[in-house]
Short mmCIF file of C-alpha atoms and ligand atoms in Angstrom, two decimals:
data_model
loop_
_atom_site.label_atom_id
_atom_site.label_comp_id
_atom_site.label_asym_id
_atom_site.label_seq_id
_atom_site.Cartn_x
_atom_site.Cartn_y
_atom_site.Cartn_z
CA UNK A 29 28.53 -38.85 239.53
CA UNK A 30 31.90 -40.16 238.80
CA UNK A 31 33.63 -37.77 235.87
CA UNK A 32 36.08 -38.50 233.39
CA UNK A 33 38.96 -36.40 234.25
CA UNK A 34 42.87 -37.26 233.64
CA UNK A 35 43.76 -34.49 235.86
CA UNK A 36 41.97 -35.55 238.51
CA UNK A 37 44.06 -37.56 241.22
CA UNK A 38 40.82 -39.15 242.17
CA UNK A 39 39.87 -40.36 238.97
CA UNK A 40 43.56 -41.33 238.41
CA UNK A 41 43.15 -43.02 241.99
CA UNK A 42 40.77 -45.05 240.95
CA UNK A 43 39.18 -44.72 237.28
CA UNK A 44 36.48 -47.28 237.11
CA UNK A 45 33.17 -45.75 238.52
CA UNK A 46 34.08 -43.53 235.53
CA UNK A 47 34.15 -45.92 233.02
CA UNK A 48 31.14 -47.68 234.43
CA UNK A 49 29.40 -43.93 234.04
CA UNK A 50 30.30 -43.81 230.44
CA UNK A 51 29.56 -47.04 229.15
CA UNK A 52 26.22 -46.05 230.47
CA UNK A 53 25.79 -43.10 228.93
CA UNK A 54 26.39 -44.28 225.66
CA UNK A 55 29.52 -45.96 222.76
CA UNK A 56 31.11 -42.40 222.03
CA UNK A 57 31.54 -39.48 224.15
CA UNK A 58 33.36 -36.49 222.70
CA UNK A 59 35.72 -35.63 225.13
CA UNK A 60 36.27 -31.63 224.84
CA UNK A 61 39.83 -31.05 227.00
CA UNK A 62 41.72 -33.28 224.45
CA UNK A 63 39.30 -32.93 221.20
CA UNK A 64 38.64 -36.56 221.11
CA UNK A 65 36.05 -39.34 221.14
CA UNK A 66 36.31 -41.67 224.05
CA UNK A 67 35.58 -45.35 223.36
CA UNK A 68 34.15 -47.14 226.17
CA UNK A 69 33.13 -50.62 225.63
CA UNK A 70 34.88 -53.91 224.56
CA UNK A 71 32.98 -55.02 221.65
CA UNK A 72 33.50 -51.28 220.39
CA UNK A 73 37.64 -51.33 221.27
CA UNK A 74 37.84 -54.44 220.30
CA UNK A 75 36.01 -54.00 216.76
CA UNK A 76 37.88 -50.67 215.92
CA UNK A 77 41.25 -51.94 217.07
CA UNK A 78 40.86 -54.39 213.83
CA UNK A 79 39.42 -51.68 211.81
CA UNK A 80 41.64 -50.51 208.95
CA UNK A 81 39.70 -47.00 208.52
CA UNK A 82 41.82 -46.00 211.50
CA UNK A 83 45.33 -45.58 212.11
CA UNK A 84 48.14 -44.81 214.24
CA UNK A 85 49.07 -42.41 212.32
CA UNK A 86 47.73 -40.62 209.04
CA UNK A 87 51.16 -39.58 207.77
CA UNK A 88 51.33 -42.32 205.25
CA UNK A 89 48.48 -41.15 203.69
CA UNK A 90 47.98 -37.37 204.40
CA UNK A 91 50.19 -34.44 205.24
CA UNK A 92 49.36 -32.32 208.54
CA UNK A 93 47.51 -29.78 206.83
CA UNK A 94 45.34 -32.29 203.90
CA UNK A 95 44.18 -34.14 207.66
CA UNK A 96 43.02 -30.43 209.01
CA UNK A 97 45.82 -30.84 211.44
CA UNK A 98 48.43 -28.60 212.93
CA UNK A 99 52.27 -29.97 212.10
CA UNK A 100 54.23 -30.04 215.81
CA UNK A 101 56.39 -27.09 216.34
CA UNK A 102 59.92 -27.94 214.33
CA UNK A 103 61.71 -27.62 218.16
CA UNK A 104 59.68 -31.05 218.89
CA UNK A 105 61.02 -32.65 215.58
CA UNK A 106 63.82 -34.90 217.65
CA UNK A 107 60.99 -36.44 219.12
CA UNK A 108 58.99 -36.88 216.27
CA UNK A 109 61.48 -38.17 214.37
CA UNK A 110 62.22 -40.74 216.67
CA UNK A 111 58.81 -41.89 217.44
CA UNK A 112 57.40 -41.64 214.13
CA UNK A 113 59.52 -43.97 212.65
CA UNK A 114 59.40 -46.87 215.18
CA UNK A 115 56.78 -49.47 214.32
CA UNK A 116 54.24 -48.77 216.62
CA UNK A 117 53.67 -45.29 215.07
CA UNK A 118 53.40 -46.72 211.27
CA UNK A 119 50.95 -48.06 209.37
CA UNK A 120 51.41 -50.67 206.42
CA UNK A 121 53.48 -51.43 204.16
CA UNK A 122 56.26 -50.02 206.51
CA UNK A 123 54.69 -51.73 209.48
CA UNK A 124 54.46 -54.58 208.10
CA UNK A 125 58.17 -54.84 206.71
CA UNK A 126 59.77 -54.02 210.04
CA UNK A 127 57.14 -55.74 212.58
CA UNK A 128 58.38 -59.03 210.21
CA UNK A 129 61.98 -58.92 210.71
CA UNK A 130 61.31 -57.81 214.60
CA UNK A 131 58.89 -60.58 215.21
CA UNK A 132 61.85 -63.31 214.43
CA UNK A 133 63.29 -62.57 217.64
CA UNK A 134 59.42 -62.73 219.83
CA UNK A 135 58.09 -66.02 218.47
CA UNK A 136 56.43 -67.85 221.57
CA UNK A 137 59.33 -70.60 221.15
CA UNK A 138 62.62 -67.91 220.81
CA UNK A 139 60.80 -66.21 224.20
CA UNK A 140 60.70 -69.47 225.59
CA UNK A 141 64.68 -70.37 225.29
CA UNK A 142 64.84 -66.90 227.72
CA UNK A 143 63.07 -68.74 230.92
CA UNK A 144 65.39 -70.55 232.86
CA UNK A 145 67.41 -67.04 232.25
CA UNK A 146 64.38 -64.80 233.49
CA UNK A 147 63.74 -67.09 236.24
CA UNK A 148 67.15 -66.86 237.81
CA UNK A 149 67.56 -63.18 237.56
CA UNK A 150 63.91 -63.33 239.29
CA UNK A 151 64.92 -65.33 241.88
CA UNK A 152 67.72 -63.53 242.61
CA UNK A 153 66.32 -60.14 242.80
CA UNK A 154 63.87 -61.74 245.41
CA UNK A 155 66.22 -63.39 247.28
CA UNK A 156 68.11 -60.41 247.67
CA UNK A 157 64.78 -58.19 248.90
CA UNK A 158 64.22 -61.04 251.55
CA UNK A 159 68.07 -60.62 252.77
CA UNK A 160 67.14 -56.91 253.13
CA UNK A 161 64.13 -58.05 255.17
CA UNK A 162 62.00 -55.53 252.81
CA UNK A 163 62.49 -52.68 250.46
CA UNK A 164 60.70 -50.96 247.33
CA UNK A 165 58.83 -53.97 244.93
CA UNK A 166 59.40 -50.97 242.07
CA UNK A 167 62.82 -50.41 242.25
CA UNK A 168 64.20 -53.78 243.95
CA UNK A 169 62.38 -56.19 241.89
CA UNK A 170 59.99 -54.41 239.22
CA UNK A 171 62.02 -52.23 237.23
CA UNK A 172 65.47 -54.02 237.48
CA UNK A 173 63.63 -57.39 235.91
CA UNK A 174 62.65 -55.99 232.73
CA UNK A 175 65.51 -53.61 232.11
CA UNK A 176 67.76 -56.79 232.16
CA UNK A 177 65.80 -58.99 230.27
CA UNK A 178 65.37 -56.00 227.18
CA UNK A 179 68.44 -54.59 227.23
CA UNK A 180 70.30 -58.31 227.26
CA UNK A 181 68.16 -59.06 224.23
CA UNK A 182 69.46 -55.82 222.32
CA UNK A 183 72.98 -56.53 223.86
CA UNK A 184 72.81 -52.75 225.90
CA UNK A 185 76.08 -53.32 228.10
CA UNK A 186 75.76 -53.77 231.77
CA UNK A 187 77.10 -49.80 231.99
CA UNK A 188 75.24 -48.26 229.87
CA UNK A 189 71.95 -49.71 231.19
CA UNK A 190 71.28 -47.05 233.97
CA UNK A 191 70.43 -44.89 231.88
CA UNK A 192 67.83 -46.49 229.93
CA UNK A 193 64.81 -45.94 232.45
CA UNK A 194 65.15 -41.88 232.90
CA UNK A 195 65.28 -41.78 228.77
CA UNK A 196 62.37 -44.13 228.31
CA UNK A 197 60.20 -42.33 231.64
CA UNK A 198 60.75 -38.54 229.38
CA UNK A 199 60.24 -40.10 226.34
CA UNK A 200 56.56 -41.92 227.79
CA UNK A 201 55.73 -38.35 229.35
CA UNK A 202 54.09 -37.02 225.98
CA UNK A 203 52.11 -40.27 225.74
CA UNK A 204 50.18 -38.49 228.19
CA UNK A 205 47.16 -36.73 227.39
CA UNK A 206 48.07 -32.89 226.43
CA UNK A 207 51.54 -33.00 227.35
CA UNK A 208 52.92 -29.83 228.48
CA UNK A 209 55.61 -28.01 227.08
CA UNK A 210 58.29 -29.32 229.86
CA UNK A 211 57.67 -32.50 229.22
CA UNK A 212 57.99 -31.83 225.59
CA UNK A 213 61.53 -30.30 225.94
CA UNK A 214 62.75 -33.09 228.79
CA UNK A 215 61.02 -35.94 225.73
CA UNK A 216 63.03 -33.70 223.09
CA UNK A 217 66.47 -33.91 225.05
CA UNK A 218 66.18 -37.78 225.99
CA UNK A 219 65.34 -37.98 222.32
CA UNK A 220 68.32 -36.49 221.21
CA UNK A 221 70.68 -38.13 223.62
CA UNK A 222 69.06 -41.68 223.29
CA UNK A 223 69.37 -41.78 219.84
CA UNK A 224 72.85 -40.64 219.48
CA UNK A 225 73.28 -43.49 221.87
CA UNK A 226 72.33 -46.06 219.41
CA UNK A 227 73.49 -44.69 216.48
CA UNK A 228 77.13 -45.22 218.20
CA UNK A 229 76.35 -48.70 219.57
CA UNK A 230 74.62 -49.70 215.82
CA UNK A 231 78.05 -48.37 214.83
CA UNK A 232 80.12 -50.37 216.86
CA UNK A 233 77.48 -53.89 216.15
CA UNK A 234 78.16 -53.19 212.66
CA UNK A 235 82.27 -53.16 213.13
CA UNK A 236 82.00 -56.09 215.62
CA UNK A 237 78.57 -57.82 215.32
CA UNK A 238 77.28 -59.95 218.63
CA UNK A 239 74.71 -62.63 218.89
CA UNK A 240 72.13 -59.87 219.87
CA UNK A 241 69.03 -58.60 218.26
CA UNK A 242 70.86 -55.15 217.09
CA UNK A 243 72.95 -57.28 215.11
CA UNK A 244 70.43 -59.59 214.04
CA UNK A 245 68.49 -56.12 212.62
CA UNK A 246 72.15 -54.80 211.14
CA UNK A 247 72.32 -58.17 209.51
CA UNK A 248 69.18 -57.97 207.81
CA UNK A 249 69.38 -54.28 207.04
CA UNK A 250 72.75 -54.88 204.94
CA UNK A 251 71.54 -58.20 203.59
CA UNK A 252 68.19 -56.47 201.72
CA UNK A 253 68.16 -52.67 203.15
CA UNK A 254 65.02 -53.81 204.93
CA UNK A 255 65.56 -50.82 207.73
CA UNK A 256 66.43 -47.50 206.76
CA UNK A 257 69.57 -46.07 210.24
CA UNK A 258 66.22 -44.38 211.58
CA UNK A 259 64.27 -46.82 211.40
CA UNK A 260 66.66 -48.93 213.25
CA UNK A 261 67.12 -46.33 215.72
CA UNK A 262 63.69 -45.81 216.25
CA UNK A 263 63.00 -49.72 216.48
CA UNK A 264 65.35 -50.14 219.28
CA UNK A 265 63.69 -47.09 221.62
CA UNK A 266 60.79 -48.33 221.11
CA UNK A 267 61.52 -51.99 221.96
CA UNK A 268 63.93 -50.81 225.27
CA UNK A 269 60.82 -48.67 226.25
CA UNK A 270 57.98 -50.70 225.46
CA UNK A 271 60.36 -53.71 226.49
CA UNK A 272 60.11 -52.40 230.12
CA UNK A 273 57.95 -50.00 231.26
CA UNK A 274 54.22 -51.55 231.46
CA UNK A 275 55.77 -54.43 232.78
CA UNK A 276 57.43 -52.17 235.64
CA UNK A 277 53.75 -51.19 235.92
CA UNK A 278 51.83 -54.34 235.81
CA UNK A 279 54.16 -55.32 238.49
CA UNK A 280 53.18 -53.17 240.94
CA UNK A 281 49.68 -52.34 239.73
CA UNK A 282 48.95 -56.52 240.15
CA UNK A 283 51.27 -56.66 243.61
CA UNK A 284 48.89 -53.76 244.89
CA UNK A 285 45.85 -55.45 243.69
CA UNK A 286 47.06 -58.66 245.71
CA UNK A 287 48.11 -57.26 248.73
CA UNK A 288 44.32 -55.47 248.63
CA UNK A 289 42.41 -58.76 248.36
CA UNK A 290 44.19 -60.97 251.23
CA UNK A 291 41.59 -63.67 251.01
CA UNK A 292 43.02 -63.84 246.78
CA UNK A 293 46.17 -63.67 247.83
CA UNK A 294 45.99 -66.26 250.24
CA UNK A 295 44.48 -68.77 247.51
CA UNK A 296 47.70 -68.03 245.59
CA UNK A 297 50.39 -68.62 247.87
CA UNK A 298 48.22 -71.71 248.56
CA UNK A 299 48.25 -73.19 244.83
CA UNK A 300 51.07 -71.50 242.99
CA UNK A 301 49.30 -73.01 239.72
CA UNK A 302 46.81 -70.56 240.06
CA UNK A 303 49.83 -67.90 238.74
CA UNK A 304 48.81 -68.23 234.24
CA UNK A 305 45.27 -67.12 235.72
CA UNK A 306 46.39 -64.89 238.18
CA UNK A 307 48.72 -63.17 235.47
CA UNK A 308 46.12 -62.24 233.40
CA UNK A 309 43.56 -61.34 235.69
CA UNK A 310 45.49 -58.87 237.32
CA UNK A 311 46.46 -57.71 233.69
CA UNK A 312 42.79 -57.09 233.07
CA UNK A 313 41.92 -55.78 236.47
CA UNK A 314 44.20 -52.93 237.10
CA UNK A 315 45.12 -51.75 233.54
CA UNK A 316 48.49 -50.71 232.78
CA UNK A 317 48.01 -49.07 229.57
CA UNK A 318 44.90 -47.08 230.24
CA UNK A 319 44.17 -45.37 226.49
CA UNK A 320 45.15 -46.00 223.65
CA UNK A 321 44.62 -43.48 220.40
CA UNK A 322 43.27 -43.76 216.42
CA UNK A 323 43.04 -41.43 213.94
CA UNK A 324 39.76 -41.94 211.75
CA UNK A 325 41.24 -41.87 207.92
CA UNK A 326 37.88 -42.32 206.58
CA UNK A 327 34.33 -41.54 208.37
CA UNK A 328 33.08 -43.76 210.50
CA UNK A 329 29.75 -44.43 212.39
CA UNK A 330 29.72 -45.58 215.86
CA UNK A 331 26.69 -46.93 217.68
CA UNK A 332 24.92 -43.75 215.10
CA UNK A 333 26.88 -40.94 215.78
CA UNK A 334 29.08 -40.28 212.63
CA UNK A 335 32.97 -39.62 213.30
CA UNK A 336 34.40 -37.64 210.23
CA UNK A 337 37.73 -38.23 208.60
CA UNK A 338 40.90 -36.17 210.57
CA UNK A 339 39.22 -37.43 213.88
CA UNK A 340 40.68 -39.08 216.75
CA UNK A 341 39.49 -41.38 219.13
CA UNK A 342 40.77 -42.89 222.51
CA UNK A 343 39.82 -45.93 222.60
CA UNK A 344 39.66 -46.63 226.78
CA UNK A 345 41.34 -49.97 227.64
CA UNK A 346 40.77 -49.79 231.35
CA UNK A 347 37.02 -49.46 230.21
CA UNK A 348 37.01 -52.16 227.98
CA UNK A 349 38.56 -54.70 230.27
CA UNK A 350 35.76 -53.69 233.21
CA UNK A 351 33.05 -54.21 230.46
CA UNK A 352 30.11 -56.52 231.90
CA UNK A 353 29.31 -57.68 228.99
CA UNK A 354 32.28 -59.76 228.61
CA UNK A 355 33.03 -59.91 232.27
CA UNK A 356 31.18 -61.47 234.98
CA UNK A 357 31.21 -59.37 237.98
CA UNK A 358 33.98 -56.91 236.40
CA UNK A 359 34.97 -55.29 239.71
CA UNK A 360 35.81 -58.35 241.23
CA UNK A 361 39.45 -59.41 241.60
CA UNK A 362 39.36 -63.69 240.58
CA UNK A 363 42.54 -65.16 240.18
CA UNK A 364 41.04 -68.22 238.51
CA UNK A 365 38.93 -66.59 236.12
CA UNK A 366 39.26 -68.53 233.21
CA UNK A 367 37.24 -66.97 230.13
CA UNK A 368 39.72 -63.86 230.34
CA UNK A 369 39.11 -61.84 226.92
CA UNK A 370 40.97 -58.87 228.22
CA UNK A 371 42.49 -55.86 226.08
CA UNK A 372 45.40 -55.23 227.66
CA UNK A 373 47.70 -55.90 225.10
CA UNK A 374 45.57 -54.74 222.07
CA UNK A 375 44.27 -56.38 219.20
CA UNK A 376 44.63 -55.86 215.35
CA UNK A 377 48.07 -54.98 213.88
CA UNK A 378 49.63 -53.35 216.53
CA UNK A 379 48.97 -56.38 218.94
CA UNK A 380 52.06 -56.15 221.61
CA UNK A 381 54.89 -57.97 219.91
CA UNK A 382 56.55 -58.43 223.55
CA UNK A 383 53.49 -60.13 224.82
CA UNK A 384 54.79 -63.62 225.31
CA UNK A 385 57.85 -62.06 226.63
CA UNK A 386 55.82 -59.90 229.33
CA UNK A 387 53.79 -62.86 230.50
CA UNK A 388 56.77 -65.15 230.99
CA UNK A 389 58.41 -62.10 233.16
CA UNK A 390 55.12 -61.58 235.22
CA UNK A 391 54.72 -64.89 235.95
CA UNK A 392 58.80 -65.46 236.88
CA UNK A 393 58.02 -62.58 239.13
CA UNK A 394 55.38 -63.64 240.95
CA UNK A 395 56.63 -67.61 241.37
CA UNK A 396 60.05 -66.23 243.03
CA UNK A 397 57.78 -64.02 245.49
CA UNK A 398 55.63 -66.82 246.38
CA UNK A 399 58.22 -69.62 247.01
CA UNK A 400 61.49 -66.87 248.42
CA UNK A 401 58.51 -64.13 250.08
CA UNK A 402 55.79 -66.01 251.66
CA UNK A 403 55.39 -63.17 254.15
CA UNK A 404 55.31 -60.41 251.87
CA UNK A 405 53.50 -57.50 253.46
CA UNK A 406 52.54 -54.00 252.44
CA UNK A 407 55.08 -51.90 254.52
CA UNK A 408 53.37 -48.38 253.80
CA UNK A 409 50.47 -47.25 252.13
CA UNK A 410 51.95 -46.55 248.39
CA UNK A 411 51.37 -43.36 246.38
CA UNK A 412 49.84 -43.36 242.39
CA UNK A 413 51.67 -41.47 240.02
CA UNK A 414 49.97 -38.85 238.59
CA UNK A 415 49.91 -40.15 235.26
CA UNK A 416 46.88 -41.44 234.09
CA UNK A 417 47.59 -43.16 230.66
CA UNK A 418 50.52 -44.64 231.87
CA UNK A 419 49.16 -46.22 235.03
CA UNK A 420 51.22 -46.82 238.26
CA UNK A 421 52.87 -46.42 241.66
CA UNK A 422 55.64 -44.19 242.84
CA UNK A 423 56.97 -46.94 244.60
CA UNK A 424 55.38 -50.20 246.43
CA UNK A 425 57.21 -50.35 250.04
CA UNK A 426 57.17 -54.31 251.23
CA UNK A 427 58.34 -56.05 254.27
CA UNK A 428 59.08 -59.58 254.12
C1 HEM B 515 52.63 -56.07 230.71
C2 HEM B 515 53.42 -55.68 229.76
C3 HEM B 515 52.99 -55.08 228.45
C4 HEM B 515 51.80 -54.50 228.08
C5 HEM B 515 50.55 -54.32 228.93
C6 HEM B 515 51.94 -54.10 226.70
C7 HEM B 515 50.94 -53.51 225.96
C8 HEM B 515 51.04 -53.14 224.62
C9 HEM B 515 49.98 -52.56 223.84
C10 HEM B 515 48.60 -52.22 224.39
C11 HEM B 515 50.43 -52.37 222.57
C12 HEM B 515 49.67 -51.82 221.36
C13 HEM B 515 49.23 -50.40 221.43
C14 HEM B 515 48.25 -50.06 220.36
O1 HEM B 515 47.51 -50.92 219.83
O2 HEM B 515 48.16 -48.87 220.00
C15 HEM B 515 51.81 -52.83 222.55
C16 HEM B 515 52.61 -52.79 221.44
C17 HEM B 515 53.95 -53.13 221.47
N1 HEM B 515 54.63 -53.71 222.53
FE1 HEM B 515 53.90 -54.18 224.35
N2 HEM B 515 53.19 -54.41 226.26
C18 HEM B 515 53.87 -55.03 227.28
C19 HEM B 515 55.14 -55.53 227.25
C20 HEM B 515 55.96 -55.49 226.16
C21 HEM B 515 57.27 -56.08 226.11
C22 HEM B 515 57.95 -56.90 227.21
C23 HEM B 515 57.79 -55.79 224.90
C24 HEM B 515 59.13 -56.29 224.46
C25 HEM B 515 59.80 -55.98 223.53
C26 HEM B 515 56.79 -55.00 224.16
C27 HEM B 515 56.94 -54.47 222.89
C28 HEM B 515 55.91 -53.90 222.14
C29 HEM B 515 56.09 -53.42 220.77
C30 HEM B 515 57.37 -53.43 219.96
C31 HEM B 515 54.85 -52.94 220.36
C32 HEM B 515 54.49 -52.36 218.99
C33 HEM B 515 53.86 -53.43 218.12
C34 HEM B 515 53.36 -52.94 216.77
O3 HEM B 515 53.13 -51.73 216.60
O4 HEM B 515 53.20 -53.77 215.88
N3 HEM B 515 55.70 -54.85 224.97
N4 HEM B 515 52.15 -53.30 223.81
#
């Protein structure tokens, strides 16, 4: 029988027989390792995602100790800070105020002025791998597309940029389940040091402002105090991290998935319109953003088993997504699957702001690879990280 186990590299290898175990079994598991309840199907993800008993977080409405919960030690408080007051991590009104003003700069039709921009730097990147005759699909073309396109929006100059992707990796490490206390202390420092970061650039955008979204936020921040410094701070982290680094993933997770399947991959480089489809598919079929967590802020029932107020559940997005109820076949990779309902980017409130964004960079990605890398091959078997929420490759070696 296949177990759920995060720390198991062959669960993390390959998750789904897992999933397919629990959605057997039953809606709600309680998961003893982490103290939670485990979600399994769509209908059930889906529902709750959209269901205001829960939250991201319970601190607008409870301390630690009124939720039965133990405050983090004050030594973590850097992080906390900083991720508690980025929108992501709060609940309405506050959410609501600061996912507005954000928003502005995301619409489908602002995104859309960024293509022809996206699509160069795309087919650059490529053309450089195929000079190279090969190299890493992570690091050559995966991470540096992202980082450009993110920290270009915020107006993060060209220098500064290296350091963006070891500060957003520490910070993502207690996103894990259970993090341990090293990867508290590495999350604390990048904390720290990121955030001083941007309180010095906000500085300088305030003195001097650009045509960049950290000025566009300064701008309406002095015009009505609509963000509070940390909440500016915080905004920015979390759009430079969650700007990049399921992208990154997706990128590699979906190139994998590709160069697994030949006979799909051959249909693609064959019709290049099959790449909308193909996006999404390989969105839904090798999840990037495994889990995803609620706390219950009033009891709930689910499929009969009650789940009491201070609970928390992880709602399993891999799981969802492989659900055959709302997917024919679910372990079959089908680059034109067309009814495509997947989870990937969430639902509800918190429904990824970047999405447009994401799917204009995937498909830019994949276009330049077809047309500049016909012969794209898998140069050596690649390795998973260990991470399991967070779900990737170490690195994806390609010859061309
Ligand atoms: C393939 C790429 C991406 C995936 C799979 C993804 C996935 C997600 C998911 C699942 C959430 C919601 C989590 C929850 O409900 O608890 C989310 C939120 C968010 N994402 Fe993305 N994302 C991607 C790319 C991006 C990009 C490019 C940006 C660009 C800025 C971005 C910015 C955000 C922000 C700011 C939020 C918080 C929204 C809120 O709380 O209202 N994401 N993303």
């Amino acid at each position: 029988m296949a177990a759920f186990d995060p720390w198991d590299p062959a669960f993390v290898a390959d998750p789904y027989p897992a999933y397919a175990e629990l959605r057997a079994r039953g809606r709600v598991h309680h998961y003893e390792p982490t103290g939670q309840w485990l979600v399994p199907h769509h209908a059930d993800v889906s529902a709750l995602l959209r269901d205001r008993r829960l939250g991201r977080t319970y601190l607008h409405r409870f301390t630690h100790e009124e939720f039965g919960r133990t405050p983090p030690p004050p030594e973590h408080e850097p992080f906390h800070t900083l991720n508690d007051h980025g929108m992501l991590d709060l609940e309405p009104p506050d959410h609501t105020r600061i996912r507005r003003l954000v928003a502005k700069a995301f619409t489908p039709r602002t995104v859309e002025r960024l293509v022809p921009y996206v699509r160069g730097l795309a087919g650059e990147l490529v053309s450089a791998l195929a000079e190279a005759g090969g190299g890493d699909l992570l690091t050559d073309l995966a991470e540096p597309l992202p980082v450009a396109v993110i920290a270009e929006m915020l107006g993060i100059p060209e220098a500064d940029r290296a350091a963006l992707r070891p500060w957003s990796a520490e910070i993502c490490g207690m996103y894990e389940l259970n993090p341990s206390e090293e990867t508290a202390r590495r999350a604390v420092r990048a904390s720290v040091e990121f955030s001083e970061y941007l309180r010095e650039l906000i500085a300088a955008r305030r003195e001097k402002p650009g045509e960049d979204l950290i000025s566009g936020l300064i701008a309406a921040h002095d015009a009505g105090d609509r963000l509070t410094e940390q909440e500016m701070v915080s905004t920015c982290v979390l759009l430079l991290n969650a700007g990049h680094e399921a992208t990154v993933n997706a990128t590699v997770n979906g190139w994998w998935a590709l160069l697994r399947h030949p006979g799909q991959l051959a249909a693609l480089r064959a019709d290049h319109s099959l790449v909308p489809t193909a996006v999404e598919e390989l969105l839904r079929y090798d999840t990037p953003l495994q889990l995803f967590e609620r706390w219950v802020l009033e009891d709930i029932e689910i499929g009969g088993t009650v789940i009491p107020r201070g609970a928390e559940l992880a709602l399993l997005f891999g799981s969802a997504n492989h659900d055959p109820a709302v997917f024919t076949d679910p372990g079959r990779l089908d680059l034109t699957r067309a009814d495509n309902p997947h989870i990937s980017f969430s639902a509800g409130i918190h429904y990824c702001i970047g999405a447009p964004l994401a799917r204009i960079e995937l498909a830019a990605l994949m276009t330049a690879l077809l047309e500049r890398a016909p012969a794209l091959a898998l140069a050596a078997e690649p390795e998973r990280r260990p991470n399991f929420v967070i779900r990737g490759l170490t690195g994806l070696p390609v010859s061309l």
